Structure formats: C-alpha cells, structure tokens
mmCIF file of C-alpha atoms in Angstrom:
data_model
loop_
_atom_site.group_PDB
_atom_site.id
_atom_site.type_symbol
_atom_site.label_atom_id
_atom_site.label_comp_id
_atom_site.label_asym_id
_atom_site.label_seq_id
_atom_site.Cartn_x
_atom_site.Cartn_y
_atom_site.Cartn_z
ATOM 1 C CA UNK B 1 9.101 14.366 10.245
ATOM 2 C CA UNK B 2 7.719 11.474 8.333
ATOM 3 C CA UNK B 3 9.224 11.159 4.626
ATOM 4 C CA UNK B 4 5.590 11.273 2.940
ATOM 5 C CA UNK B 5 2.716 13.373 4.713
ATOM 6 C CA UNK B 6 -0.719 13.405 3.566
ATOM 7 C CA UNK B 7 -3.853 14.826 5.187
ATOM 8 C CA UNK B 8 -6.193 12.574 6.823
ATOM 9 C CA UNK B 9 -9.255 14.272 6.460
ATOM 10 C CA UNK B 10 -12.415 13.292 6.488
ATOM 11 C CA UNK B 11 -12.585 15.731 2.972
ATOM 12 C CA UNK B 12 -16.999 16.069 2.556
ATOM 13 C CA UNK B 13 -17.787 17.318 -0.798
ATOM 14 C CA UNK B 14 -20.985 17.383 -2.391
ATOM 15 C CA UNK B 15 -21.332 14.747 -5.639
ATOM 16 C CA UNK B 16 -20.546 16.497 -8.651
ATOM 17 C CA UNK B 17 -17.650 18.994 -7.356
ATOM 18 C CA UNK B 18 -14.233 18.419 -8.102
ATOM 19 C CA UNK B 19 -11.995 16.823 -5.572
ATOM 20 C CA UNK B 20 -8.328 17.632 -4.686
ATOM 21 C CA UNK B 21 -5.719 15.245 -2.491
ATOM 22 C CA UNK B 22 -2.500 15.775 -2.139
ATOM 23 C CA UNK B 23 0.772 14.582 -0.465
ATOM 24 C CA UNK B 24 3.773 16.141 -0.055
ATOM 25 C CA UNK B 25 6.955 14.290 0.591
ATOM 26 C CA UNK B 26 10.872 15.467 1.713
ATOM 27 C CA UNK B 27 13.340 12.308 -0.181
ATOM 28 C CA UNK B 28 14.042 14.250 -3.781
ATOM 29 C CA UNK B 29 15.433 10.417 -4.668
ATOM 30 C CA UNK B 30 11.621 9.234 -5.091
ATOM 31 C CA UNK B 31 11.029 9.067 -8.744
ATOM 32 C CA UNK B 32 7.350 6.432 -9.156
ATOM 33 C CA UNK B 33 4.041 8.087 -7.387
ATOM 34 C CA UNK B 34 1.061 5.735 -7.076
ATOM 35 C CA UNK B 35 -2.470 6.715 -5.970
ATOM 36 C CA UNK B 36 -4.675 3.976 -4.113
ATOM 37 C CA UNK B 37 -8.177 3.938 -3.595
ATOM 38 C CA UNK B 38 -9.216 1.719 -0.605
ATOM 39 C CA UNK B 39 -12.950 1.055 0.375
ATOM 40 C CA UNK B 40 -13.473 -0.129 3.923
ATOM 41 C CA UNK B 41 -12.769 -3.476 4.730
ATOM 42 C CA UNK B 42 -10.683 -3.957 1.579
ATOM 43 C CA UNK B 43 -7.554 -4.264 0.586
ATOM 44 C CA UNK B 44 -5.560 -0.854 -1.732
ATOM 45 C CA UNK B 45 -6.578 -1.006 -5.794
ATOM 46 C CA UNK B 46 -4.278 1.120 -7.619
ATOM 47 C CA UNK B 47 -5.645 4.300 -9.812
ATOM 48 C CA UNK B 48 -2.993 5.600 -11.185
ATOM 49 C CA UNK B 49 1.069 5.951 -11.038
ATOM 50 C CA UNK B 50 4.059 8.137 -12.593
ATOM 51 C CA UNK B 51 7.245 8.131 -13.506
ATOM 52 C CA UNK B 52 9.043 11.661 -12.543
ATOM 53 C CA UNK B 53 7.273 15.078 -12.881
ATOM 54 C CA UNK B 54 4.110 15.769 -14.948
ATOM 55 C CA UNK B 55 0.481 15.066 -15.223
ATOM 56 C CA UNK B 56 -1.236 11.920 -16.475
ATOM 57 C CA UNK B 57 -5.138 12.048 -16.647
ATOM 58 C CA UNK B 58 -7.683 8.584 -16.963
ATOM 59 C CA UNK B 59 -10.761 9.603 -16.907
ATOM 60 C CA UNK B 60 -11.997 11.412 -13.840
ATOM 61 C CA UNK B 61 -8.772 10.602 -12.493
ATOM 62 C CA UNK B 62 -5.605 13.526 -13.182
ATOM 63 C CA UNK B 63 -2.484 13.190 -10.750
ATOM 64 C CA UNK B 64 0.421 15.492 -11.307
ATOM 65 C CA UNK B 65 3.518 15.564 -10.125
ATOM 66 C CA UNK B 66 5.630 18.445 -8.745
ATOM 67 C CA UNK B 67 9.281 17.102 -7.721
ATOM 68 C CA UNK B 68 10.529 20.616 -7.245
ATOM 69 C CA UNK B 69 7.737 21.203 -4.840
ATOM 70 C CA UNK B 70 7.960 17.576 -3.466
ATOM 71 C CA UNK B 71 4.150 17.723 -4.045
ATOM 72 C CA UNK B 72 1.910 15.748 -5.640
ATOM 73 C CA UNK B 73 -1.811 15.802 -6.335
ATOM 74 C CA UNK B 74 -4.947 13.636 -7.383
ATOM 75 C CA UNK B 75 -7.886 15.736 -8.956
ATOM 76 C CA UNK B 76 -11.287 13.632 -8.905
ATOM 77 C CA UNK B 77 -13.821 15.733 -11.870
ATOM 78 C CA UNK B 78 -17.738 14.790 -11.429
ATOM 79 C CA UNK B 79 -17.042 13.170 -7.837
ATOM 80 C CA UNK B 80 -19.800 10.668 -6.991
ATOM 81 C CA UNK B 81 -20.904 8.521 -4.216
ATOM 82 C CA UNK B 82 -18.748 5.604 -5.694
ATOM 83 C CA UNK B 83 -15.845 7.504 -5.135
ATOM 84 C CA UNK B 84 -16.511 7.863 -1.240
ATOM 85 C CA UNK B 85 -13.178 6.064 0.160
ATOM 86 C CA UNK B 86 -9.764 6.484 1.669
ATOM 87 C CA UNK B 87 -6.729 7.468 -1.175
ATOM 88 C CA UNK B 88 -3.689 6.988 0.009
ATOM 89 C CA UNK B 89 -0.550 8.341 -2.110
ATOM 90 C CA UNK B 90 2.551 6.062 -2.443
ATOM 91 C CA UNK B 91 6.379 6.728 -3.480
ATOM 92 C CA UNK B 92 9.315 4.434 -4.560
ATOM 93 C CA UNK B 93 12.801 4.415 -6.753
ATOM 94 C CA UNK B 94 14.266 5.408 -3.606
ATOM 95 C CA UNK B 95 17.900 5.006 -3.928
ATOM 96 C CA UNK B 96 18.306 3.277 -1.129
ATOM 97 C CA UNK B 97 16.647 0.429 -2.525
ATOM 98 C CA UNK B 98 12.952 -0.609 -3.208
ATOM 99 C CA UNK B 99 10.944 0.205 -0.452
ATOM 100 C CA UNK B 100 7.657 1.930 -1.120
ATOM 101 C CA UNK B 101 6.330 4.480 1.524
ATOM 102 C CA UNK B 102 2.632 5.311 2.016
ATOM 103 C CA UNK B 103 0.843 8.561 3.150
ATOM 104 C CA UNK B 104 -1.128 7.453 5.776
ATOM 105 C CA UNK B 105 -4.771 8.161 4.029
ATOM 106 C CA UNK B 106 -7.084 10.896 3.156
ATOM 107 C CA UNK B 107 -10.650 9.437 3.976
ATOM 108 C CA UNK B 108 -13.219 11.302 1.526
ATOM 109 C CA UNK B 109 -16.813 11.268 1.348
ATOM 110 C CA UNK B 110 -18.894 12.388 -1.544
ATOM 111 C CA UNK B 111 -22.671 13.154 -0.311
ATOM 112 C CA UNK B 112 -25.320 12.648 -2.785
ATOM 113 C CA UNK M 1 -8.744 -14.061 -12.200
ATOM 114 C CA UNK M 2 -5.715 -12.294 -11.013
ATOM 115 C CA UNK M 3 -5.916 -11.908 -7.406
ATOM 116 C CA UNK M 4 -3.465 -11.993 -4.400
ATOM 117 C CA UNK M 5 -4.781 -14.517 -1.568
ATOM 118 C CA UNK M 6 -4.041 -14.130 2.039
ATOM 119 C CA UNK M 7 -5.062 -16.633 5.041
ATOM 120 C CA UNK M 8 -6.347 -16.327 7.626
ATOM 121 C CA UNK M 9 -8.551 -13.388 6.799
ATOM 122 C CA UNK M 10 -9.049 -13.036 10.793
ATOM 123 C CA UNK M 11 -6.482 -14.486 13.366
ATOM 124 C CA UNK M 12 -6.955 -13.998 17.255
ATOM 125 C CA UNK M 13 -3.692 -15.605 19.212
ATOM 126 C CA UNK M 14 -1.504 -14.901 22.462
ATOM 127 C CA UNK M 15 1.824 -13.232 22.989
ATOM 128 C CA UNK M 16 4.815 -15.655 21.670
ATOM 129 C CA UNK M 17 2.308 -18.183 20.002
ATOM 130 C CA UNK M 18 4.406 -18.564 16.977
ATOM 131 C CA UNK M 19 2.285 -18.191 13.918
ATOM 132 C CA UNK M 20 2.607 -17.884 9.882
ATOM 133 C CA UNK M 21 0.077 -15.548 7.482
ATOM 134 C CA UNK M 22 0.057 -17.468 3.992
ATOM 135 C CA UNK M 23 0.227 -15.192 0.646
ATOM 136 C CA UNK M 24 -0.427 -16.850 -2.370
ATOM 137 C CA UNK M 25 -0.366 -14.642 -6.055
ATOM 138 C CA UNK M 26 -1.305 -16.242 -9.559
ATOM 139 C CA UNK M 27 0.273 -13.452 -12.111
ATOM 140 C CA UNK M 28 3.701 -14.922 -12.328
ATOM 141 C CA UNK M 29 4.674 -11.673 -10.237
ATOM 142 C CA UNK M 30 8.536 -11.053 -9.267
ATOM 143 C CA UNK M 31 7.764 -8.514 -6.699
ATOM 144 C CA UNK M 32 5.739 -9.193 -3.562
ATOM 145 C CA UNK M 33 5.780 -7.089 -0.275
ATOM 146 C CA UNK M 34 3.822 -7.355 3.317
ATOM 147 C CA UNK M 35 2.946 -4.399 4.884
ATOM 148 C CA UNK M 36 0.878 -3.584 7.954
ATOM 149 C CA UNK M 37 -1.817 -0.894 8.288
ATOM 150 C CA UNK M 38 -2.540 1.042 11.535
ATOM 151 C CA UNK M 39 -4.973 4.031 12.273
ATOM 152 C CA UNK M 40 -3.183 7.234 11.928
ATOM 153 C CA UNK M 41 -0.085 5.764 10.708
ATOM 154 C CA UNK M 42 -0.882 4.369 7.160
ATOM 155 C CA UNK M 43 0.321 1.361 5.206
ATOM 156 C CA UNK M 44 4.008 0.767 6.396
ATOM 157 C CA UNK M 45 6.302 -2.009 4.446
ATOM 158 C CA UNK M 46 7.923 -4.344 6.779
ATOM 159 C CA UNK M 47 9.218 -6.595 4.521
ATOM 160 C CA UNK M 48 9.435 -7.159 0.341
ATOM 161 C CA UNK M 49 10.868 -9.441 -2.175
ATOM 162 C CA UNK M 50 12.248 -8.790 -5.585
ATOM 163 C CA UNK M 51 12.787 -12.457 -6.876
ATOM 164 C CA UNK M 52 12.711 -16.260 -5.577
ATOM 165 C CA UNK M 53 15.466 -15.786 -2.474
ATOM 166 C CA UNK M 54 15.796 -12.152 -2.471
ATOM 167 C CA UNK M 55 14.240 -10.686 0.458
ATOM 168 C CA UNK M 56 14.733 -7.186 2.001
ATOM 169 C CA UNK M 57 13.817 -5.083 5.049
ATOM 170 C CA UNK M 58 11.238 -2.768 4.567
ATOM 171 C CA UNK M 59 10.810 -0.116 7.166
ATOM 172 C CA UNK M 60 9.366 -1.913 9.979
ATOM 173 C CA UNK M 61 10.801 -5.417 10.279
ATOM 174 C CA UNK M 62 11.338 -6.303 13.807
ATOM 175 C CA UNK M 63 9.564 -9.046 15.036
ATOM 176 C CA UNK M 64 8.933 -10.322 11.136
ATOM 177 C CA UNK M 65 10.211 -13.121 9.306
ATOM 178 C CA UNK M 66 9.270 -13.905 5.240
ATOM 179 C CA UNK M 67 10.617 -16.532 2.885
ATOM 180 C CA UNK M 68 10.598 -17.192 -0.625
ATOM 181 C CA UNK M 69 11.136 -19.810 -1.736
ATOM 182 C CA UNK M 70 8.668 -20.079 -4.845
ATOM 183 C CA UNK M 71 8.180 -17.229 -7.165
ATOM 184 C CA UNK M 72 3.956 -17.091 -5.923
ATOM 185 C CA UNK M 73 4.379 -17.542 -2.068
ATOM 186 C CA UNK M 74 5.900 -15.050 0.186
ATOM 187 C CA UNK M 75 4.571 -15.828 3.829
ATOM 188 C CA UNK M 76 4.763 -13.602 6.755
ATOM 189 C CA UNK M 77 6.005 -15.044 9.942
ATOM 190 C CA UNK M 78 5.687 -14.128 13.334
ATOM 191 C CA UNK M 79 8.068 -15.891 15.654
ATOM 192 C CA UNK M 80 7.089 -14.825 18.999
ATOM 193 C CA UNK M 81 4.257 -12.581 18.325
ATOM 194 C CA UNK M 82 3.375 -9.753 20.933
ATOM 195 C CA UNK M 83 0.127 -7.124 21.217
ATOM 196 C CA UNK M 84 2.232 -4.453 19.732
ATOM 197 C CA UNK M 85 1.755 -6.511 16.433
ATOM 198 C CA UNK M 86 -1.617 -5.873 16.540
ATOM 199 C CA UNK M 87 -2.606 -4.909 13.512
ATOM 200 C CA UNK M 88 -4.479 -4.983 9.960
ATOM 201 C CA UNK M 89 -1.530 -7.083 7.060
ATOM 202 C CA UNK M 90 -1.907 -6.944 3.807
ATOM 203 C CA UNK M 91 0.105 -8.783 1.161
ATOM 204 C CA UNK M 92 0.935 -7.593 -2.307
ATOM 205 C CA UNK M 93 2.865 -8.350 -5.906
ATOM 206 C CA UNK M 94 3.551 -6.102 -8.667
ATOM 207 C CA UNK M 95 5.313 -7.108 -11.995
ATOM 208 C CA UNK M 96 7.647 -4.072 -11.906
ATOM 209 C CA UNK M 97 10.517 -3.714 -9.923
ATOM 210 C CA UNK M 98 9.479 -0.509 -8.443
ATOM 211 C CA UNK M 99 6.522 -1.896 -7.184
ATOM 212 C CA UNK M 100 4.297 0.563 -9.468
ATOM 213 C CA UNK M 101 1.359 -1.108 -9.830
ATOM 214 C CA UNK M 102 0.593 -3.486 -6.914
ATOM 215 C CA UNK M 103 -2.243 -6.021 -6.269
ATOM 216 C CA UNK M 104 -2.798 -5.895 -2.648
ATOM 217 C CA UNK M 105 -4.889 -9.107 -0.698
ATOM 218 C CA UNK M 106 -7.260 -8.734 0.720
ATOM 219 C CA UNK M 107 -6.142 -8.389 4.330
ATOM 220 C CA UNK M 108 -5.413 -9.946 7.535
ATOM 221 C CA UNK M 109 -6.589 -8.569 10.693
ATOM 222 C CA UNK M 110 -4.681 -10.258 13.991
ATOM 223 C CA UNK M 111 -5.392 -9.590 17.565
ATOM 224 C CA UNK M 112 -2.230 -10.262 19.711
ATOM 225 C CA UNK M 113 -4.044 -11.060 23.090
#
C-alpha cells in the first residue's frame, strides 16, 4: 500500500462547477499538507499548505484537513479553463525525518 | 526573480556514462531536494538537503549521488547511469525545514539509452 494515494483521474468538469481532489494517506506522523498545481511540461507551483487539521481558504482555493480520517481535500469554486492541470497533494513532518511524499497526480480538465 | 535553475533541460546518454544534473537556487534557501517523476507513480524524493553538508536519503536513492557544498547548489549525480533511470528530475528549495512551500525547476528529462 503506498503511504499517500490519490486518484489519477482524468476528473472533466464543466467551467464554472466546483471541483473536489482529494488524497488520503496511512502515516498519522504527517503533520504539513501541500497542494501543487502542475501544467504540462512544467515544473510543481505550490497553492496552498497546512499545518495539522483544519481548513484554510485563498481564493478559489479551500483545502482541509482531516487527520482522523487521514484525508485531505482541495475544493476549486468557479473552476475555469486556467485551472485545467494535474494537482498533486504532498505530506511531510514525518518523524522519521524530512522526507516529503507525493500523491502521484489527479489530472483535471475544466471544458469551457 | 526567484527561480530554481536546472541544466540540462533535456539529456540523452548511454548506460554507465557517468553524468551530473546542475541545480542552481537564488533565495538564500536552506532546504533543497531532487526528486524524479514517472507516469503512474508521481513525484518520488530520492534525495534532499537541509543545510550546506547535510544531505539525506529520500525514498529512492540508489543509483544517486548529491553534494552540497554551497548553500545555492545541490547537484544530482549519476555515477553509472542505467535505462531504469529513465525519467523526468526536478530540483527544488524551500525556506522551511519541512519543505512547505517549495520552488520546483523546471525539469530535466533524461533518456538512459
């Protein structure tokens, strides 16, 4: 079983709805949960991360944490074109050191 | 402009043609990591460093070599590269220790022939 698991997709949603990508994870010793957004051909940008459980919103952008689930989300509001891209989730504060492990990538495509 | 730099951007070699892949970062950042992206499989870490001369193993290191010897270079180096290693690299530095908030390069793609 790999410690972070994350749908691939392809997720097709029409612009305007609201999108939902999630990861779940089995090491309760993660405690920092990153979202990336990567575009083909490019390198990961980071959209958001948090510290422990909870919800932290920036703009269209809301992840939330649930460490007694092991899950965590990213909620996309008003999806647009733009946003058509692979989000990958990302965990560290392992205690075995500082590793960070990736989900391997939910491709999404918003359709205008 | 803040940015991570990686070179080559495209490498084609043969199987134990040593080779290095150059990561340069301009923030001043303690933290930089290499990782390597395949289909399916997602970004994996192979190696990271917290500091000047503090390098770890990240979770897929054989076959990898890094260095650091100056707080903005951290190169990747592949002693007797094989096909296996195959594979899309991409470099990265954060300022925080946990690696929160990383600037990734913008990729290396090598063909192991």
């Amino acid at each position: 079983q790999k410690e972070v698991e994350q749908d691939p997709g392809p997720l097709s949603v029409p612009e305007g709805a609201i999108v939902s990508l999630n990861c779940t994870y089995s090491n309760s010793a993660f405690q920092y949960f990153m979202w990336y957004r990567q575009y083909s051909r490019k390198g990961p940008e980071l959209l958001m991360y948090t510290y422990s459980s909870g919800n932290k919103e920036d703009g269209r952008f809301t992840a939330q944490v649930d460490k007694s689930s092991k899950y965590i989300s990213l909620f996309i509001r008003d999806s647009q074109p733009s946003d058509s891209a692979t989000y990958l989730c990302a965990m560290s504060g392992d205690t075995g050191g500082f590793k960070t492990i990736f989900g391997a990538g939910t491709r999404l495509f918003v359709k205008a | 402009e803040a940015q991570v730099t990686q070179n080559p951007r495209y490498l084609i070699t043969v199987t134990g043609k040593k080779l290095t892949v150059t990561c340069s970062q301009n923030m001043n950042h303690e933290y930089m990591s290499w990782y390597r992206q395949d289909p399916g499989l997602g970004l994996r870490q192979i190696y990271y460093s917290m500091n000047v001369e503090v390098t770890d193993k990240g979770d897929v290191p054989e076959g990898y070599k890094v260095s650091r010897k100056e707080k903005r270079n951290f190169p990747l180096i592949l002693e007797s590269p094989s096909p296996n290693q195959t594979s899309l690299y991409f470099c990265a530095s954060s300022q925080q220790s946990m690696n929160t908030e990383a600037f990734f390069g913008q990729g290396t793609r090598l063909t192991v022939v």
